[in-house]
Short mmCIF file of C-alpha atoms in Angstrom, two decimals:
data_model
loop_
_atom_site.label_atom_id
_atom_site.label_comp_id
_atom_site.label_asym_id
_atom_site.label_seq_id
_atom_site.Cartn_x
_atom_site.Cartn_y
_atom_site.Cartn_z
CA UNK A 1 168.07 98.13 38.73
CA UNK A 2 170.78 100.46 40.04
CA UNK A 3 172.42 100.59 36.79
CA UNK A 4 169.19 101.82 35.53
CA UNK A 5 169.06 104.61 38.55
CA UNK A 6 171.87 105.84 37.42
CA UNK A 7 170.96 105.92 34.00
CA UNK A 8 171.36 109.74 32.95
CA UNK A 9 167.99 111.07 32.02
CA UNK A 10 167.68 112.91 28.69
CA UNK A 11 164.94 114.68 26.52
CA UNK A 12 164.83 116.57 23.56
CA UNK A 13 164.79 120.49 23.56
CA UNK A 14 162.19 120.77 21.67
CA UNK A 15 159.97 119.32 23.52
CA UNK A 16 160.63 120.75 27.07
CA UNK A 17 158.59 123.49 28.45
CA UNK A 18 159.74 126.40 30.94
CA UNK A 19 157.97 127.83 34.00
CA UNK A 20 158.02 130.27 37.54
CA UNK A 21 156.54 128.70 40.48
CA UNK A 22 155.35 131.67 42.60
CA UNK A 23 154.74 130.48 46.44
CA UNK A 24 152.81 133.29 47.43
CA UNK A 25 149.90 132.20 44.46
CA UNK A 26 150.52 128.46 44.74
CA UNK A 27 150.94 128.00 41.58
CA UNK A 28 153.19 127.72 37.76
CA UNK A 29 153.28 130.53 35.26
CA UNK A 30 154.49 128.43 31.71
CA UNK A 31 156.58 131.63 29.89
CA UNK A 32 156.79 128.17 27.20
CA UNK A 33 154.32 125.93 26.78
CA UNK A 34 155.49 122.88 24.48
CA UNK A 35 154.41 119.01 23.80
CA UNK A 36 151.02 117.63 23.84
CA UNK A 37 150.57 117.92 27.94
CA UNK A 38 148.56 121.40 27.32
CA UNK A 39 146.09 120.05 26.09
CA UNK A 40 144.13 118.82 28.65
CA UNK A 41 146.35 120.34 31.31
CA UNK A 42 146.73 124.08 33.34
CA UNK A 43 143.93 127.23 32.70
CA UNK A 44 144.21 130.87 31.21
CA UNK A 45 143.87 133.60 34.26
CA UNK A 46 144.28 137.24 33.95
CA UNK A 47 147.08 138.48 35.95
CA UNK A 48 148.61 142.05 36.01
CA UNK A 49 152.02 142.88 34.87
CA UNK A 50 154.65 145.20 36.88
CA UNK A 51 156.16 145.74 40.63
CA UNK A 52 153.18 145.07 42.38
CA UNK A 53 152.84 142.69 45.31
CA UNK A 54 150.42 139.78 45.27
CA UNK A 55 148.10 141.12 47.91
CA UNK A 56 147.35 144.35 45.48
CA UNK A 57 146.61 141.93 42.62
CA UNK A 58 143.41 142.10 41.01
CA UNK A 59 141.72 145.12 42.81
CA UNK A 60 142.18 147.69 40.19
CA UNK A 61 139.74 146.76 37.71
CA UNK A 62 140.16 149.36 34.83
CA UNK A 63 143.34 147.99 33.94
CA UNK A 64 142.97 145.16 31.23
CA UNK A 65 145.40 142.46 32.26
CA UNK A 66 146.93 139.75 30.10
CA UNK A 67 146.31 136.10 30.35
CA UNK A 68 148.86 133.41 30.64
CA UNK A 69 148.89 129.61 31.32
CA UNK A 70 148.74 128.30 34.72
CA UNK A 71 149.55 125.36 36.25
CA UNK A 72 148.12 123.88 39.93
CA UNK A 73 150.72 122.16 41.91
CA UNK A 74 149.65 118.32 41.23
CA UNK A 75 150.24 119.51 37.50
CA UNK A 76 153.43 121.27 37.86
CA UNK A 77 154.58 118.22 39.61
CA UNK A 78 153.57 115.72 36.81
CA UNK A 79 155.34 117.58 34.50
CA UNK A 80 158.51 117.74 36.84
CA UNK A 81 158.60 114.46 37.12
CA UNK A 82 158.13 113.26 33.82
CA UNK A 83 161.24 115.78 32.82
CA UNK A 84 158.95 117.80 30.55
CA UNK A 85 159.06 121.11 32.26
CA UNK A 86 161.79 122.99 33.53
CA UNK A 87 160.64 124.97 36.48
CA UNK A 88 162.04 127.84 38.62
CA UNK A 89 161.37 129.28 41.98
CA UNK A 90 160.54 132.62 41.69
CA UNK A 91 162.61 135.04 44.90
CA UNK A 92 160.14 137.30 44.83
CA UNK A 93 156.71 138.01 44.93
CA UNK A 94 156.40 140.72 42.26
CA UNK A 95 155.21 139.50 38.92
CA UNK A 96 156.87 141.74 36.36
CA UNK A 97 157.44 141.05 32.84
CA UNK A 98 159.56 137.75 32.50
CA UNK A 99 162.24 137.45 29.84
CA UNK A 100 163.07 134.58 27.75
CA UNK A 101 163.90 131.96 30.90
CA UNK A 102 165.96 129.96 27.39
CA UNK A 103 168.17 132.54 27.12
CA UNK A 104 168.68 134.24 30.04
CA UNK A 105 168.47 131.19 33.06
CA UNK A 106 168.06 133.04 36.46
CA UNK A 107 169.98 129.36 37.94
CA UNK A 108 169.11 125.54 38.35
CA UNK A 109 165.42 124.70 37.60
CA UNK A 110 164.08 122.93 40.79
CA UNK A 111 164.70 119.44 41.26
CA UNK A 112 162.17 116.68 42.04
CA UNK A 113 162.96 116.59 45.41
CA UNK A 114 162.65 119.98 45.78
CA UNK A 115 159.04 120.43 43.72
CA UNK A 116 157.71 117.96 46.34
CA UNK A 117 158.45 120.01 49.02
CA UNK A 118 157.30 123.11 48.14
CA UNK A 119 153.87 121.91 46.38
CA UNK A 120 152.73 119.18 48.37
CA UNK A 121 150.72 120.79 51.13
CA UNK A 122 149.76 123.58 48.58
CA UNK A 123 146.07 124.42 47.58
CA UNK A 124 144.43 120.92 49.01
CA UNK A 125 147.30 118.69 47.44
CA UNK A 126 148.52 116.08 49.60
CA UNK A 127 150.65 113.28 48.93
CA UNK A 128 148.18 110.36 48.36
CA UNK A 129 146.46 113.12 46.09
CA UNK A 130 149.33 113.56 43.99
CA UNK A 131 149.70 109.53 43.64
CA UNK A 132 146.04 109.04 42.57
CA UNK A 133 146.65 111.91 40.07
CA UNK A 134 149.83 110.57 38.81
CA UNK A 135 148.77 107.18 38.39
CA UNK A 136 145.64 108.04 36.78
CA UNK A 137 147.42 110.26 34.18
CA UNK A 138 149.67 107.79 33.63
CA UNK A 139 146.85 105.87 32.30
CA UNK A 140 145.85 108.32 30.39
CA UNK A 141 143.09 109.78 31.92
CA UNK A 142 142.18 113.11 32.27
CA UNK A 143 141.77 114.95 36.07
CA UNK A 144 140.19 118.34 37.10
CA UNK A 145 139.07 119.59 40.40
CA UNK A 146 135.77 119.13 41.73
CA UNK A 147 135.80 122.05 43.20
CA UNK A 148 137.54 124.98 41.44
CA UNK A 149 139.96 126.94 43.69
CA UNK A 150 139.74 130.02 41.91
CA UNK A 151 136.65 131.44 39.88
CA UNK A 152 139.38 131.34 36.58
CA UNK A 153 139.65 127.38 36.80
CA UNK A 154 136.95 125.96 34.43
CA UNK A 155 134.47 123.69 36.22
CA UNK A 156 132.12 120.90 34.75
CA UNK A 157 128.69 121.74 34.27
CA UNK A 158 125.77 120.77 37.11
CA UNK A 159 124.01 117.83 36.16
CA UNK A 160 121.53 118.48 38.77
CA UNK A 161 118.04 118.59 37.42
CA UNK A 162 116.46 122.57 37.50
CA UNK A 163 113.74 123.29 39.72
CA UNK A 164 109.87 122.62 38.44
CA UNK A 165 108.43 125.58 37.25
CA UNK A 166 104.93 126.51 39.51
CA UNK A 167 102.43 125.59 37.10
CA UNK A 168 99.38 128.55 36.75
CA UNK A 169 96.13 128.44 38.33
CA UNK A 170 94.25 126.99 35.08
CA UNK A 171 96.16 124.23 34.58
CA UNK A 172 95.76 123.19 38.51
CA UNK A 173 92.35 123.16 38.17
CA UNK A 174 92.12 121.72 34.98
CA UNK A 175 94.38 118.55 36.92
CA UNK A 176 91.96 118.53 40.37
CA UNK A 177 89.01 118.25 37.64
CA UNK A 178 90.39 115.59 36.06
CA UNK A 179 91.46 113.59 38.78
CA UNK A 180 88.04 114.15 40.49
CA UNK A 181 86.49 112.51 36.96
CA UNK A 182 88.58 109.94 37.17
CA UNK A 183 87.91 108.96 40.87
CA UNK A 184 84.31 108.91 40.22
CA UNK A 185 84.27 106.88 37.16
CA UNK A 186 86.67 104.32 39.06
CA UNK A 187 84.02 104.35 41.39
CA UNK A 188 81.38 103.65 39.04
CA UNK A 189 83.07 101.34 37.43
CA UNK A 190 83.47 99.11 40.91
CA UNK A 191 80.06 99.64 41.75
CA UNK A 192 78.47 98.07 38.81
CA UNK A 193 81.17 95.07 38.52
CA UNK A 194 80.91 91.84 40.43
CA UNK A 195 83.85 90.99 41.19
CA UNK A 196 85.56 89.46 45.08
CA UNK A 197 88.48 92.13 44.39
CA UNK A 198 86.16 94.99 44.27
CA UNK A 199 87.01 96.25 48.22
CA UNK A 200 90.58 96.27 47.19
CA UNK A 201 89.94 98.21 44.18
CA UNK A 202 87.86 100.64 46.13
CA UNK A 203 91.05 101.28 48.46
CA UNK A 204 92.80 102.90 45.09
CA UNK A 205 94.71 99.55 44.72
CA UNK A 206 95.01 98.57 40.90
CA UNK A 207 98.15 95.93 41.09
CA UNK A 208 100.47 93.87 42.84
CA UNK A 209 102.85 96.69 43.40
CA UNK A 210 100.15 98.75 44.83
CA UNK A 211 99.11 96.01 46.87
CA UNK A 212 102.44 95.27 48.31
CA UNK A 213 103.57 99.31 49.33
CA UNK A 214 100.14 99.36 50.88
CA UNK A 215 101.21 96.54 53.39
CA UNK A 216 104.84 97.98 54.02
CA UNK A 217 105.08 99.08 57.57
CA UNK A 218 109.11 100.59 56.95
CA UNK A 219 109.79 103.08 54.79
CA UNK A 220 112.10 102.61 51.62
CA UNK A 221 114.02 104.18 49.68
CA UNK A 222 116.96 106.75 49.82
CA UNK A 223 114.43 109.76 50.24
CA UNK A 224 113.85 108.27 53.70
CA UNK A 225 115.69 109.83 57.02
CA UNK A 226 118.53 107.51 59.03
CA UNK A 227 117.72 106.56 62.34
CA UNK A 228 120.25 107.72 64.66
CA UNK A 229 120.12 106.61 67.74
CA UNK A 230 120.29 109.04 70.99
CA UNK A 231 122.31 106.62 72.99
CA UNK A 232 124.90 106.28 70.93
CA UNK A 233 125.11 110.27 71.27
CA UNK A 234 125.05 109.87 75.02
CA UNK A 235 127.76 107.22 75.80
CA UNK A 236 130.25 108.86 77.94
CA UNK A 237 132.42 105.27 78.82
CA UNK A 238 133.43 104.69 74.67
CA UNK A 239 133.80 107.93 72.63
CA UNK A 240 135.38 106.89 70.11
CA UNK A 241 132.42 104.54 68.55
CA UNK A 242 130.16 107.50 69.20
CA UNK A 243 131.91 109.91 67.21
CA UNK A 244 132.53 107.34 64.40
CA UNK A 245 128.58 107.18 64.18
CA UNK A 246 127.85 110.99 64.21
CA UNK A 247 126.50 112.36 60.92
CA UNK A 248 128.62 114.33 58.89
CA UNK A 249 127.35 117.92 59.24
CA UNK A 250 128.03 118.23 62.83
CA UNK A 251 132.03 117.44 61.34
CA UNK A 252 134.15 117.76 58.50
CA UNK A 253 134.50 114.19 56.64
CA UNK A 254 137.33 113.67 54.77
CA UNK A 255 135.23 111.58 52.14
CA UNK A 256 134.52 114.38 50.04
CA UNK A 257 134.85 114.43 45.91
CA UNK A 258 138.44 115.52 44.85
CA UNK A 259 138.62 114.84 41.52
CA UNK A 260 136.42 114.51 38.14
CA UNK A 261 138.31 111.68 35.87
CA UNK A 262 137.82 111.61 32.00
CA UNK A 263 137.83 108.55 30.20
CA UNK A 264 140.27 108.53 27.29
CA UNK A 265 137.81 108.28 25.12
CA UNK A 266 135.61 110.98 26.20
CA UNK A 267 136.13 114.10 24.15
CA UNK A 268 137.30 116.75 26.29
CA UNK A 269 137.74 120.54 26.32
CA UNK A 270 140.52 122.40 28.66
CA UNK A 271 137.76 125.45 28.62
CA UNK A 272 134.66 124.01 28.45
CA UNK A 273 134.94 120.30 30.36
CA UNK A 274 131.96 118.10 29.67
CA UNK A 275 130.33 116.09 33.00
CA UNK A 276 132.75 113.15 34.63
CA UNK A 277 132.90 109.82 33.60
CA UNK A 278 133.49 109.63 37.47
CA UNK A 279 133.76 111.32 40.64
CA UNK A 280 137.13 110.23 42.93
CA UNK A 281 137.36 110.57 46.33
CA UNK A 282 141.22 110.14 47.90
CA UNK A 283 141.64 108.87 51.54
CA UNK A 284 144.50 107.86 53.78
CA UNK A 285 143.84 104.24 54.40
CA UNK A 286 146.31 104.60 57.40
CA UNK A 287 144.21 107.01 59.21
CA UNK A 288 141.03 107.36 57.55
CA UNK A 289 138.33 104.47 58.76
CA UNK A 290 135.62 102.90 56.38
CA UNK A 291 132.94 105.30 55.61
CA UNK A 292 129.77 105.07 57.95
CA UNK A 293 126.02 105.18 56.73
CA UNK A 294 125.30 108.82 57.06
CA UNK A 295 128.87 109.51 55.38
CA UNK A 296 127.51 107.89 52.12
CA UNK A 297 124.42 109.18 52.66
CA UNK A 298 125.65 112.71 52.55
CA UNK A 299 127.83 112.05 49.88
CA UNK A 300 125.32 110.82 47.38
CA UNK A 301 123.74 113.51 48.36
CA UNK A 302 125.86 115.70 46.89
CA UNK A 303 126.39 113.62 43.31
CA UNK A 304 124.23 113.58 40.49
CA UNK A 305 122.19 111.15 39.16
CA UNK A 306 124.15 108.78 36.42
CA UNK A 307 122.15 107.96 33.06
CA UNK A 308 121.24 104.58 33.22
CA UNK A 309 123.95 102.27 31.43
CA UNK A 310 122.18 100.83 27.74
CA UNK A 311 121.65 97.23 27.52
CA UNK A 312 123.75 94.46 25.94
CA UNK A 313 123.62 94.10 22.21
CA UNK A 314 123.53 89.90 21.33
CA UNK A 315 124.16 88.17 18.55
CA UNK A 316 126.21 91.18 16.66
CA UNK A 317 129.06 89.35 15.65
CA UNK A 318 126.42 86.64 14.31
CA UNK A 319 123.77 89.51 12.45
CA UNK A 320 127.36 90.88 10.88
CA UNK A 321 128.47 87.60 9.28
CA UNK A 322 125.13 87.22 7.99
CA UNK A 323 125.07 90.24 6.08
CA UNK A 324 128.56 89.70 5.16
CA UNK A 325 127.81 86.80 3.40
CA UNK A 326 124.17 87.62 1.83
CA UNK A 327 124.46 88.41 -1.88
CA UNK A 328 120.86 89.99 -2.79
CA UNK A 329 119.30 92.88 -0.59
CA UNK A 330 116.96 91.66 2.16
CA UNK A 331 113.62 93.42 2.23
CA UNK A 332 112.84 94.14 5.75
CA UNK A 333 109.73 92.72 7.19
CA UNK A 334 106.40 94.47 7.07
CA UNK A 335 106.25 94.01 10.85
CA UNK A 336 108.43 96.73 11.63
CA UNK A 337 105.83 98.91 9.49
CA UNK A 338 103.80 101.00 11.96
CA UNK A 339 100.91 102.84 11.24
CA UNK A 340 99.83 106.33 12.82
CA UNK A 341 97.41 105.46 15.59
CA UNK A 342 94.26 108.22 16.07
CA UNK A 343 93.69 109.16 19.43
CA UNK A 344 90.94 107.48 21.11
CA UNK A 345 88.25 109.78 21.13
CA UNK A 346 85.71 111.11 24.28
CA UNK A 347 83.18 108.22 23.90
CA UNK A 348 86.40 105.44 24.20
CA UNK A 349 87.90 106.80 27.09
CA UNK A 350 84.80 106.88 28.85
CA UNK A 351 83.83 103.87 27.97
CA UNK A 352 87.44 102.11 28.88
CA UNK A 353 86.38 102.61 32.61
CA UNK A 354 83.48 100.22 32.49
CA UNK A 355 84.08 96.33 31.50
CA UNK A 356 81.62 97.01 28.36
CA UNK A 357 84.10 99.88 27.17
CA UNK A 358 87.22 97.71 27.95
CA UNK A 359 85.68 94.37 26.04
CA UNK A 360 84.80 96.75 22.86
CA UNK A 361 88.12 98.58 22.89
CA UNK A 362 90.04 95.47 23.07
CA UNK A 363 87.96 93.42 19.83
CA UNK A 364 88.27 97.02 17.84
CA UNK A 365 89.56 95.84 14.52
CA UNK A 366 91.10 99.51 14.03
CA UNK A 367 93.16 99.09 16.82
CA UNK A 368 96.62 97.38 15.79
CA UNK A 369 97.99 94.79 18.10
CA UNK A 370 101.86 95.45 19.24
CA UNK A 371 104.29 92.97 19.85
CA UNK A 372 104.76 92.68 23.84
CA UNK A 373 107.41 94.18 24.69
CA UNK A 374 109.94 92.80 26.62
CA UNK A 375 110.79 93.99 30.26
CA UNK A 376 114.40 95.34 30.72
CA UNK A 377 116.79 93.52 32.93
CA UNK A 378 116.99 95.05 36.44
CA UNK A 379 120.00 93.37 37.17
CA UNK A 380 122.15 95.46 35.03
CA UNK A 381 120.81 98.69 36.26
CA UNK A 382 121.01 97.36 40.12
CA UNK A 383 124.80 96.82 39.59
CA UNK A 384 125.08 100.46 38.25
CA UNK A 385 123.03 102.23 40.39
CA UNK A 386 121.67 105.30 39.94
CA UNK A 387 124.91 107.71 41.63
CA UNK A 388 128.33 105.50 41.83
CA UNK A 389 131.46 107.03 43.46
CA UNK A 390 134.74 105.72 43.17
CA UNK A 391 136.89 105.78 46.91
CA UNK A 392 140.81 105.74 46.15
CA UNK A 393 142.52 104.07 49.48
CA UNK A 394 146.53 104.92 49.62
CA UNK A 395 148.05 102.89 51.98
CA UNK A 396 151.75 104.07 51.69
CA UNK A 397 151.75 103.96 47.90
CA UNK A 398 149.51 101.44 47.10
CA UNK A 399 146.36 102.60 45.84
CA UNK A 400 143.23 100.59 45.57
CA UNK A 401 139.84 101.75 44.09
CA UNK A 402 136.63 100.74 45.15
CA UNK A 403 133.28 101.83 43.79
CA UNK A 404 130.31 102.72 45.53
CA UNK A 405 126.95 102.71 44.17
CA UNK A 406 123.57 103.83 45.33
CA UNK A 407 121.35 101.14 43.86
CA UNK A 408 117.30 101.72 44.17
CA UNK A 409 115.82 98.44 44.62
CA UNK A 410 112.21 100.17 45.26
CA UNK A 411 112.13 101.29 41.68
CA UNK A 412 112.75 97.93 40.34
CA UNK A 413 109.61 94.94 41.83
CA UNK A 414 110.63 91.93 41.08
CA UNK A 415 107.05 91.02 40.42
#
């Protein structure tokens, strides 16, 4: 091992990329952007050329200023430390035109040593931060910010659904009419049955599932409120278990999204990135305690709702030897062959609220009978949940990841 520490480290030249770190702006100005890094790595923002400080930047607005690459410090510090950019300090705070740093060398890049201690602590980044990024990347995934730090850094689109438009006044009381109809012809309908269910189906209840949220006394459901007790606000002899159960608003919780991780796979655009594969969160699992109920709760709140995952193909590998191994063309079956159904006209739907109407509609020999259909499996979607979060614990370089997942067990009766 020490033989391989002292191993000198070499690269190729044509391959190594040059950069400025500027303190003042927190961040690396690549004057030579080489390799494949760039791809998914550092963002175009339009910064003025000349003596003038970096207060003064950006207010005069008539001037057109250039773009350049940028690079945030967890980036610069990949880079560094994979010995594929070459980065100086800059010694002042002017940003004038920069020669060719190749040719003319104003001194030693930085060392790693030294890039640690001037970025970490920079623009959010701390050290467990850096070690989640660098092990991800490693990986090959690809990181952005949840939250951009300037309005130049490109940010994933909301995935938050857009408010329901007000619908006009026609079509409300072409929907209070209808509903009115429909109540009286259930009504009707009731009346003239004998049945022993018919005071249940008079209380609006039509099924099991109706049946059983009629008899729930507790509320379910994410879309209900936390209890939160008011004397474990009002214990004076142990504060530290009564700030450990306040909700997050009234303080600042470090479980917060940090980063949006790309899967390899998923195609990806420096300008334009597409939605997460997942949302990271980065905590100190020296200091930082497990996250309370109203913590998740909050952040949940904050998260999207996932698509749900699609369900297991069986029997591929079986169907693909099959057709491997069949000479002549199969003619597919004629009952995949569907037929345009007419919509059941004024007289059928008001007679499908009577038993006569039903017991006609159902012997109709123009009415095709489907296949049942089978029910998906709730299981799968339970596991995935409908928002999942993924916590990254550093306990003094080791990382662990667990994943979070707001299930919704009311959406899925197991009856």
């Amino acid at each position: 091992m020490l033989d391989a520490l002292r191993a000198e480290r070499s690269i190729s030249s044509k391959s190594v990329s040059y950069g400025i770190w500027y303190p003042a702006l927190a961040r690396v100005h690549v004057t030579t952007a080489r390799g494949v890094h760039f791809a998914n790595m550092g963002h175009s923002v339009a910064r003025p050329t000349g003596n003038h400080a970096d207060s003064e930047l950006g207010q005069n607005e008539s001037i057109k200023s250039p773009k350049r690459l940028e690079l945030l410090p967890e980036e610069a510090m990949y880079l560094i430390e994979r010995g594929a950019l070459f980065c100086y300090k800059s010694m002042t705070n002017c940003h004038s035109d920069v020669p060719n740093i190749e040719e003319t060398s104003p001194g030693a890049p930085m060392a790693v040593q030294q890039a640690y201690t001037e970025m970490i602590g920079r623009e959010d980044m701390t050290l467990e931060r850096y070690q989640v990024y660098a092990y991800l990347k490693r990986l090959g995934f690809v990181l952005t910010r949840a939250k951009p730090p300037t309005s130049d850094y490109p940010a994933a689109p909301s995935l938050f659904p857009r408010p329901a438009t007000v619908p006009g006044m026609w079509k409300r009381i072409t929907v209070l009419l209808s509903h009115f109809a429909s109540n009286v012809l259930s009504v009707i309908s009731f009346v003239l049955q004998r049945s022993p269910w018919k005071p249940v189906g008079l209380r609006g209840l039509k099924s099991s599932g109706d049946i059983f949220a009629a008899m729930r006394f507790l509320r379910c459901g994410h879309t209900a409120p936390l209890y939160e007790s008011s004397a474990t606000e009002g214990r004076t002899t142990q504060p530290e278990v009564s700030t450990m159960h306040r909700t997050p608003q009234s303080e600042q919780s470090p479980y917060s999204v940090f980063f949006h991780v790309y899967k390899p796979s998923t195609p990806f655009r420096k300008s334009a990135p597409p939605a997460p594969d997942f949302y990271v969160v980065v905590i100190n699992a020296r200091t930082t305690p497990t996250p309370s109920l109203y913590e998740l709760s909050a952040l949940f709140e904050a998260l999207p709702e996932m698509p749900l995952p699609p369900p297991r193909k069986r029997g591929i590998q079986a169907s693909g030897k099959k057709a491997t191994n069949a000479t002549a063309p199969t003619v597919p079956p004629l009952l995949h062959i569907t037929t345009p159904i007419s919509p059941p006209s004024f007289l059928q739907r008001l007679l499908s609220y009577f038993s006569l109407g039903s017991h006609a509609t159902s012997t109709s020999p123009s009415t095709p009978q489907n296949p049942p259909s089978h029910r998906p499996n709730p299981f799968l979607h339970l596991k995935a949940g409908k928002k999942s979060v993924v916590v990254a614990a550093v306990d003094s370089g080791s990382i662990s990841f667990f994943r979070f997942g707001e299930g919704a067990f009311d959406d899925w009766p197991m009856l």
